[in-house]
Backbone as CSV, one residue per row, in Angstrom:
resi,resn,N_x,N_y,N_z,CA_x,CA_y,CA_z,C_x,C_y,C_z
1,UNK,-16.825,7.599,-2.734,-17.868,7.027,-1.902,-17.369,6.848,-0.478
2,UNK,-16.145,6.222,-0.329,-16.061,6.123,1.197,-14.477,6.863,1.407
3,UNK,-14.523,7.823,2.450,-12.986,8.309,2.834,-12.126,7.328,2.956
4,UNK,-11.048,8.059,2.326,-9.531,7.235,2.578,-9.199,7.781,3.932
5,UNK,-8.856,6.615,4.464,-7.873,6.679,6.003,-6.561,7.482,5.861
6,UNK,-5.927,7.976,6.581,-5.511,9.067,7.124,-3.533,7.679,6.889
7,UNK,-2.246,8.206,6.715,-1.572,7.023,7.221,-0.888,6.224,6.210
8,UNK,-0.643,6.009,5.210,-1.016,4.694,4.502,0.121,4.321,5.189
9,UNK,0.256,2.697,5.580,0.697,1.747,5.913,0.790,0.430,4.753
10,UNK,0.021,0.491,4.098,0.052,-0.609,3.263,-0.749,0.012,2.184
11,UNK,-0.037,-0.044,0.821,-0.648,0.093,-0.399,-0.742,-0.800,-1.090
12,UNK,-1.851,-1.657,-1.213,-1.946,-3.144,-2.190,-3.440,-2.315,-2.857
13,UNK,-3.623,-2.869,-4.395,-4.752,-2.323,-5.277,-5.591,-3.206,-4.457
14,UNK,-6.978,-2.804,-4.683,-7.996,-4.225,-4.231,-7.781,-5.114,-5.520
15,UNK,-7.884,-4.823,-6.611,-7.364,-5.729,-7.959,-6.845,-6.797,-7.097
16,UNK,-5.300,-6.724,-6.845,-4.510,-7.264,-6.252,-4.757,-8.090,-5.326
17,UNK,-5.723,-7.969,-4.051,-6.283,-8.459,-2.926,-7.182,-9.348,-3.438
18,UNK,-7.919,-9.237,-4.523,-9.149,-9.848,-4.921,-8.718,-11.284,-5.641
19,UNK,-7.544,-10.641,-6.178,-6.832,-12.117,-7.103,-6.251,-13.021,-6.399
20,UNK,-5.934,-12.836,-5.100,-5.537,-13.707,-4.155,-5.957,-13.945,-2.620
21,UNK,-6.683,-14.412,-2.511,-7.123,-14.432,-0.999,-6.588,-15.784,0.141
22,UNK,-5.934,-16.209,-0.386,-5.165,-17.496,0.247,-3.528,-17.377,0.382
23,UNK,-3.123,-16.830,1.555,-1.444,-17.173,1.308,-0.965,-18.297,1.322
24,UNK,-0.350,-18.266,0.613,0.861,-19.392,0.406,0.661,-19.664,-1.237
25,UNK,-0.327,-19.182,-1.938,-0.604,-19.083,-3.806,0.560,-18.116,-3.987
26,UNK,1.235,-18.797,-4.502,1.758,-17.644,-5.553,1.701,-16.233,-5.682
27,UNK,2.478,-15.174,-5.142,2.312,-13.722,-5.386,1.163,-13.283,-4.817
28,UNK,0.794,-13.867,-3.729,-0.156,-13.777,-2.908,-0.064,-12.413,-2.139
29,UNK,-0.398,-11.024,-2.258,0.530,-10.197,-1.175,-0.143,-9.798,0.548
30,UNK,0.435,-9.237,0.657,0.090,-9.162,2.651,0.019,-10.439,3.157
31,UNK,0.868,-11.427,3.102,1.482,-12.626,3.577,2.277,-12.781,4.192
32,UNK,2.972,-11.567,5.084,4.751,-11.329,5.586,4.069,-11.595,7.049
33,UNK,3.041,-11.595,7.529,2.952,-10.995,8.888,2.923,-12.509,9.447
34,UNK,3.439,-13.550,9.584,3.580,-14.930,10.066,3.118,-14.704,11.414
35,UNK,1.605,-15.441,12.033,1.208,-15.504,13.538,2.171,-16.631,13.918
36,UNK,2.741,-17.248,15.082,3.253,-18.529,15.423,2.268,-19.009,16.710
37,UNK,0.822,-19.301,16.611,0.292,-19.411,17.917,0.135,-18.426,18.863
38,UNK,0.495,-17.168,18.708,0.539,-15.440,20.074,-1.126,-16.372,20.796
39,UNK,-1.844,-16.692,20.415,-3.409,-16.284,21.547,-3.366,-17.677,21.283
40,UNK,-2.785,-19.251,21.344,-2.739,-20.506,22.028,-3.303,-20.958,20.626
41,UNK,-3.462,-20.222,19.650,-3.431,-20.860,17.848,-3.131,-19.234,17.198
42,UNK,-2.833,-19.722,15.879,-2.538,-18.434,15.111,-3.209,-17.406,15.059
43,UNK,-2.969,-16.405,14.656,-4.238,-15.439,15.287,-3.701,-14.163,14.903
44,UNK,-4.594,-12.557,14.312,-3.836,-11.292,14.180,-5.031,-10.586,15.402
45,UNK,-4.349,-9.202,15.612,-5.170,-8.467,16.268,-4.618,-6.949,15.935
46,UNK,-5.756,-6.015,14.816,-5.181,-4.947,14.482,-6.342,-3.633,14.997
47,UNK,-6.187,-2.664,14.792,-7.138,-1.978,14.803,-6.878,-0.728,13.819
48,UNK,-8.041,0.028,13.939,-8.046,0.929,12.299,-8.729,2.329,13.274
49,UNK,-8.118,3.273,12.231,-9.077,4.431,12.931,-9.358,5.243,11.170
50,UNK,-10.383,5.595,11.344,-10.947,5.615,9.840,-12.148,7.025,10.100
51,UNK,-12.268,7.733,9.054,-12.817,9.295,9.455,-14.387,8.840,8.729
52,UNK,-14.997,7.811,8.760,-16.212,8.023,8.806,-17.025,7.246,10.681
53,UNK,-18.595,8.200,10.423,-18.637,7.463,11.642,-18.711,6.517,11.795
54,UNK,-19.124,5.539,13.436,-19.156,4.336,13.623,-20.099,3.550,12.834
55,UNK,-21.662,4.414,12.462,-22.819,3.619,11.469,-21.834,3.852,10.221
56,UNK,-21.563,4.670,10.051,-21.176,4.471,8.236,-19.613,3.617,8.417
57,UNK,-18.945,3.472,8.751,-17.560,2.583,8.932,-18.539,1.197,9.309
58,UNK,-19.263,0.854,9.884,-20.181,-0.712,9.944,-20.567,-0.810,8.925
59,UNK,-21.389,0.222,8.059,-21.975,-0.613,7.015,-20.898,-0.537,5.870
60,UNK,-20.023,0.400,5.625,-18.951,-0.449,4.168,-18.554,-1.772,4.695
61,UNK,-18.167,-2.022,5.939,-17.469,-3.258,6.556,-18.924,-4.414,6.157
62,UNK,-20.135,-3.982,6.427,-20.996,-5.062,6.620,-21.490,-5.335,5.003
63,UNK,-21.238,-4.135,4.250,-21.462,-3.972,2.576,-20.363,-5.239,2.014
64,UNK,-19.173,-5.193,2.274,-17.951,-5.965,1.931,-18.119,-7.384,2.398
65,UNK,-18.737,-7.501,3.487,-18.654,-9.064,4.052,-20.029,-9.771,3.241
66,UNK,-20.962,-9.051,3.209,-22.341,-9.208,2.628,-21.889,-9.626,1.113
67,UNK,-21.247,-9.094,0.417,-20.504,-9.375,-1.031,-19.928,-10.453,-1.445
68,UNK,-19.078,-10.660,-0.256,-18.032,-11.870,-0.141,-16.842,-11.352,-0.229
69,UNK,-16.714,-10.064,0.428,-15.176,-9.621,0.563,-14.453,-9.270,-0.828
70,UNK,-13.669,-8.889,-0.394,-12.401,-8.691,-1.577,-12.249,-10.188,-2.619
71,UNK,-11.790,-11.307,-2.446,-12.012,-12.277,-2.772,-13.629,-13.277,-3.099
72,UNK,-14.488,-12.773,-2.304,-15.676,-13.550,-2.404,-16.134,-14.840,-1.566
73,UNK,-15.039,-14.909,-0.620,-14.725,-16.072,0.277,-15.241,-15.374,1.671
74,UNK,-15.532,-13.903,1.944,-15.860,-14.192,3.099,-17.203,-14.100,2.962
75,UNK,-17.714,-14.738,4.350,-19.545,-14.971,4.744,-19.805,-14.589,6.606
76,UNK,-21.075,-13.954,5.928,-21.451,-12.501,7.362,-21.956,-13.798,8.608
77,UNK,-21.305,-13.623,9.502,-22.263,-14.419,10.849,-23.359,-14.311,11.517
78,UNK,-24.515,-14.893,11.912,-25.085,-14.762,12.761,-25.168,-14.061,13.781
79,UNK,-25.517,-13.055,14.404,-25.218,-12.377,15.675,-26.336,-12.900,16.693
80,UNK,-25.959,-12.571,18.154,-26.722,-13.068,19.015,-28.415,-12.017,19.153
81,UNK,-28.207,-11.310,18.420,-29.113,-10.110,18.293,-29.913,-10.562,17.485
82,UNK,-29.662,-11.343,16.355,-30.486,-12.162,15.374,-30.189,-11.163,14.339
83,UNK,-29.478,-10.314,13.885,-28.600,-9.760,12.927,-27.833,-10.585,12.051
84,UNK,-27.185,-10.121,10.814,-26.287,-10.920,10.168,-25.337,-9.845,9.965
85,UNK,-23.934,-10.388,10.390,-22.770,-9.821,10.189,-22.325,-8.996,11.457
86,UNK,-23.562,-7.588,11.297,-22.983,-6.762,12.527,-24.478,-6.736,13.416
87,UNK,-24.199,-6.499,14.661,-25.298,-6.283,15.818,-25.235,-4.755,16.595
88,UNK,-26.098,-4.015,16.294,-26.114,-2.665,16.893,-26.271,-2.599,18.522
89,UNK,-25.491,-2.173,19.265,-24.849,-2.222,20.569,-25.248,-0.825,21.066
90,UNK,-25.382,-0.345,20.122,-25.906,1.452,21.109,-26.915,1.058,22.222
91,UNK,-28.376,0.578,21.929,-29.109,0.865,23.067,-28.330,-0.059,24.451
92,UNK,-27.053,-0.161,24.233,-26.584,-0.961,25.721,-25.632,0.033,26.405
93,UNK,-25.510,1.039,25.782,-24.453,2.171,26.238,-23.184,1.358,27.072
94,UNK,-22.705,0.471,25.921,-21.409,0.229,25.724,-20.444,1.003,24.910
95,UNK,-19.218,0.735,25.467,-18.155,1.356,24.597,-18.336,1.199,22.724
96,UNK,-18.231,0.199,22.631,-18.554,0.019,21.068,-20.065,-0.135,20.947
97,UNK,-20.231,0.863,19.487,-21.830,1.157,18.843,-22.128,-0.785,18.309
98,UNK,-20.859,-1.060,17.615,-21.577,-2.162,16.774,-20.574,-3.198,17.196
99,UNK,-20.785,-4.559,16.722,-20.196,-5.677,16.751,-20.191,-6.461,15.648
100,UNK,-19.324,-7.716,15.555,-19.549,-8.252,13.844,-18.973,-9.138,13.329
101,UNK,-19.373,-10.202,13.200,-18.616,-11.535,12.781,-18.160,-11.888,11.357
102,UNK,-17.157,-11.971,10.853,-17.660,-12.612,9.247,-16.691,-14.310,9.827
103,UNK,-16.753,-15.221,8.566,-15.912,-16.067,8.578,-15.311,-16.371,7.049
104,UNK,-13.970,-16.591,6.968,-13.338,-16.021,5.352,-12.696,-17.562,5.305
105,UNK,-13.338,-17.971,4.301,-12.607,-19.329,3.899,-11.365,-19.103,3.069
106,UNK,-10.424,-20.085,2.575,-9.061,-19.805,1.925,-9.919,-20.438,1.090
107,UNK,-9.151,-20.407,-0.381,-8.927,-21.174,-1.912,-8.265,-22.520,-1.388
108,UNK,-8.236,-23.166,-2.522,-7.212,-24.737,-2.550,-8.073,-25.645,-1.873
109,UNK,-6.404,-26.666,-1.879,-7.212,-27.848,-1.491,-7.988,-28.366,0.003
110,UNK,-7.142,-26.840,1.114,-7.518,-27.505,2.232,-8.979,-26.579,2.592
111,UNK,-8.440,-25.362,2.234,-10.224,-24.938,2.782,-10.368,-24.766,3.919
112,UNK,-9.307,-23.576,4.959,-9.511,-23.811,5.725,-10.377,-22.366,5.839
113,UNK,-11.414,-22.462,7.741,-12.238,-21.126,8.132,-10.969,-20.520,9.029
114,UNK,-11.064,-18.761,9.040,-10.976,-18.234,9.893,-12.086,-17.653,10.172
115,UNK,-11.824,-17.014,11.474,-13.185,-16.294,12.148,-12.606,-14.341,12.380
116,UNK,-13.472,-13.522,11.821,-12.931,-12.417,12.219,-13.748,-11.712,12.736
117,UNK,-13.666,-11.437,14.069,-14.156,-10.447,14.885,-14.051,-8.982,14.298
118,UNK,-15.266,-8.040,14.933,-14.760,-6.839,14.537,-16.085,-6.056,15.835
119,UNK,-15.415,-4.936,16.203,-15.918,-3.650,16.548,-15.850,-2.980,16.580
120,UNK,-16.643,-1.856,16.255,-16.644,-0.707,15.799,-16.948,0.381,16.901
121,UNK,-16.330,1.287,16.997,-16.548,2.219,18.574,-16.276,3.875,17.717
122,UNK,-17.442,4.944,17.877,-17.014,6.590,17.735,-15.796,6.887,18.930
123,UNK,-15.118,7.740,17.703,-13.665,8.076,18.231,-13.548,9.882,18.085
124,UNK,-14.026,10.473,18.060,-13.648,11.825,17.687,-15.244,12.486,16.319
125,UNK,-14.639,12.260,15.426,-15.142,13.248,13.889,-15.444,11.406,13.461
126,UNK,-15.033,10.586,13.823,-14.498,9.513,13.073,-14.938,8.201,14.367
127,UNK,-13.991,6.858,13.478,-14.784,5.649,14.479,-13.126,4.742,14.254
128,UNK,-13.172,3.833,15.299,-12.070,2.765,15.221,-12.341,1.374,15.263
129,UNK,-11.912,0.654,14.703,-12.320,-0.635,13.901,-11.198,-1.338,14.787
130,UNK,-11.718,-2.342,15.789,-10.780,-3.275,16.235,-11.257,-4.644,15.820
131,UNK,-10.151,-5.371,15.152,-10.068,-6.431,13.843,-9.190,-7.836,14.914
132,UNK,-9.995,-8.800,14.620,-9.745,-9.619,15.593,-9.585,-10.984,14.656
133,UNK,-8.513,-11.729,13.864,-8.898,-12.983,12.987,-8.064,-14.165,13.466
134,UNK,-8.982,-15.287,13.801,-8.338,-16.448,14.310,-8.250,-17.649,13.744
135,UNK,-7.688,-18.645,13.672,-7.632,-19.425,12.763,-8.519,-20.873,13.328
136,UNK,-9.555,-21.103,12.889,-10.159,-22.205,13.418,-9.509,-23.493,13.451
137,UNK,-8.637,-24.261,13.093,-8.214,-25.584,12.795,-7.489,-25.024,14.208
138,UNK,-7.509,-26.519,15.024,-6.751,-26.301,16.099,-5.227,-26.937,15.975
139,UNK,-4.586,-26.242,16.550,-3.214,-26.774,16.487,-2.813,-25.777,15.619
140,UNK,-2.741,-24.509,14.845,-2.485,-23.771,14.195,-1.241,-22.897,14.786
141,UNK,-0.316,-23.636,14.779,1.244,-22.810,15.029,1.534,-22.055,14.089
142,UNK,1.544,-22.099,12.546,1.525,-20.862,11.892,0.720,-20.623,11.032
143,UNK,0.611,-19.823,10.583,-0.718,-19.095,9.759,-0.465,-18.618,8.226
144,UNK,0.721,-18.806,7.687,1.653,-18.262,6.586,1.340,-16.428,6.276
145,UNK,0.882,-16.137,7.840,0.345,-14.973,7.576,-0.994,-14.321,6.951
146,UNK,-2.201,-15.677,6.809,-3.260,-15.689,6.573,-4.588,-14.832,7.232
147,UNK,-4.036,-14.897,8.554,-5.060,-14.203,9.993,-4.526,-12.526,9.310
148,UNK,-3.364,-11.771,9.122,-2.806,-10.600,8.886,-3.523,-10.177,7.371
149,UNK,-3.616,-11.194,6.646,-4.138,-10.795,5.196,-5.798,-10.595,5.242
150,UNK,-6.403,-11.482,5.871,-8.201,-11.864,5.654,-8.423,-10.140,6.390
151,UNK,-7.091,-9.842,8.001,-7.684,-8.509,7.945,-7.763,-6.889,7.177
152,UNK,-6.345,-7.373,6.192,-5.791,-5.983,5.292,-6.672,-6.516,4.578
153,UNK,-7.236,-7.470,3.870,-7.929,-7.338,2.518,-9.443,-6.527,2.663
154,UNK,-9.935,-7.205,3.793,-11.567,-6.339,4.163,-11.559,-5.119,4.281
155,UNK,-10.059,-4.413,5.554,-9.747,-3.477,5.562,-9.959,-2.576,4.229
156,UNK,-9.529,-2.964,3.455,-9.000,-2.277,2.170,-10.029,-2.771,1.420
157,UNK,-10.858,-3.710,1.150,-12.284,-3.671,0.399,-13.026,-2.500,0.847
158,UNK,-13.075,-2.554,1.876,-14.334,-1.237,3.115,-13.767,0.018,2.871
159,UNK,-12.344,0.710,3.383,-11.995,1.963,3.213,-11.382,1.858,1.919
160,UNK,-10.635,1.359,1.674,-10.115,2.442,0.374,-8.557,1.302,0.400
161,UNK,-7.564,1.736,-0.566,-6.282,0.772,-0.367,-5.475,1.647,0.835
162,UNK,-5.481,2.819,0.868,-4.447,3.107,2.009,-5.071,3.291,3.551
163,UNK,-5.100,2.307,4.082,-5.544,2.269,5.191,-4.286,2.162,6.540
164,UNK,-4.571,2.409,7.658,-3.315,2.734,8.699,-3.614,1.513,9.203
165,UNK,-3.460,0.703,9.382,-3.854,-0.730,10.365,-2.692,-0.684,11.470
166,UNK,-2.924,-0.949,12.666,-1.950,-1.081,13.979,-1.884,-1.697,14.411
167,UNK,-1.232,-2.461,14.567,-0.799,-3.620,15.848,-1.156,-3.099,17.073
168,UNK,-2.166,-3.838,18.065,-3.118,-3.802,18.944,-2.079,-4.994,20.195
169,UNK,-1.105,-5.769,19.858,-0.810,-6.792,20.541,0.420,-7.280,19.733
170,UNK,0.931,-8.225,20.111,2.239,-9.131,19.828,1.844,-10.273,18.375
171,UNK,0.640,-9.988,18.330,0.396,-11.126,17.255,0.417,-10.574,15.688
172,UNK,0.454,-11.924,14.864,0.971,-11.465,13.761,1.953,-10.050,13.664
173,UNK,3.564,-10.333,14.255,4.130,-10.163,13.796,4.952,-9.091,12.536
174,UNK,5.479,-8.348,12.275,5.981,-7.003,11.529,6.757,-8.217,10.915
175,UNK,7.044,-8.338,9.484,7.755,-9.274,9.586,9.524,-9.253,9.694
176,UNK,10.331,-9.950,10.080,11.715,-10.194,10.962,11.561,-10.255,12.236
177,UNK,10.602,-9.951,13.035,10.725,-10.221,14.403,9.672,-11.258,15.242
């Protein structure tokens, strides 16, 4: 149903992703990427380049958030367009076709929101997904690598498990450095 990305960078099953959506549980995986505050609270910033176009790469992304994600914890936002999840940007002949909010709660006791940005822009044959997740609680010096996971798990709900995700910026971290 939907092309595998080109790359693999990270091979986790969705099985795997689905059974854990909160780092710091137990065998939790894609948890290494520790934010320490990079954008003035914890925070990842990745981007994806993925061989379907920009409408069909929005709607698995907007199919997955609409679901509740890999886990079931995330929920589609409001757009200023009066959309839910994603807002179609073509008739503004901007760089990016679409735009797109979800917000992915953790498990446990604290419950906390992140917020994940996303846009979607045609790149070639294909479209690129720039993935934006911040951690709402303020004061968020680290993230146990939570902002890095909420974006590999959607990632990998939407395309497929081997997806190329890139570091776009200094945040969240490769982990050792």
């Amino acid at each position: 149903m939907f092309r595998r990305c080109v790359l693999a960078l990270l091979a986790v099953s969705s099985a795997a992703a689905a059974a854990c959506g909160t780092c710091g549980e137990p065998g939790c995986p894609n948890c290494d990427h520790v934010d320490f505050g990079s954008c003035g609270n914890a925070c990842c910033k990745l981007t994806l380049k993925v061989d379907l176009d920009a409408t069909a790469a929005t709607a698995a992304l907007n199919a997955s958030i609409h679901a509740g994600g890999p886990d079931g914890n995330y929920a589609a936002r409001p757009t200023d367009e009066g959309t839910s999840g994603f807002a179609d940007l073509r008739p503004y002949n901007v760089s990016a076709q679409f735009i797109g909010q979800a917000w992915h709660t953790t498990s446990g006791a604290a419950r906390y929101n992140d917020t994940v940005d996303m846009n979607v822009a045609s790149l070639g044959d294909g479209s690129i997904v720039k993935f934006f997740s911040l951690s709402l609680v303020g004061g968020a010096l680290g993230d146990a690598g939570q902002n890095f996971k909420n974006i590999v798990a959607l990632a990998q709900d939407a395309f497929g498990d081997d997806v190329a995700l890139e570091h776009a910026d200094e945040s969240c971290p490769e982990p050792g450095r």
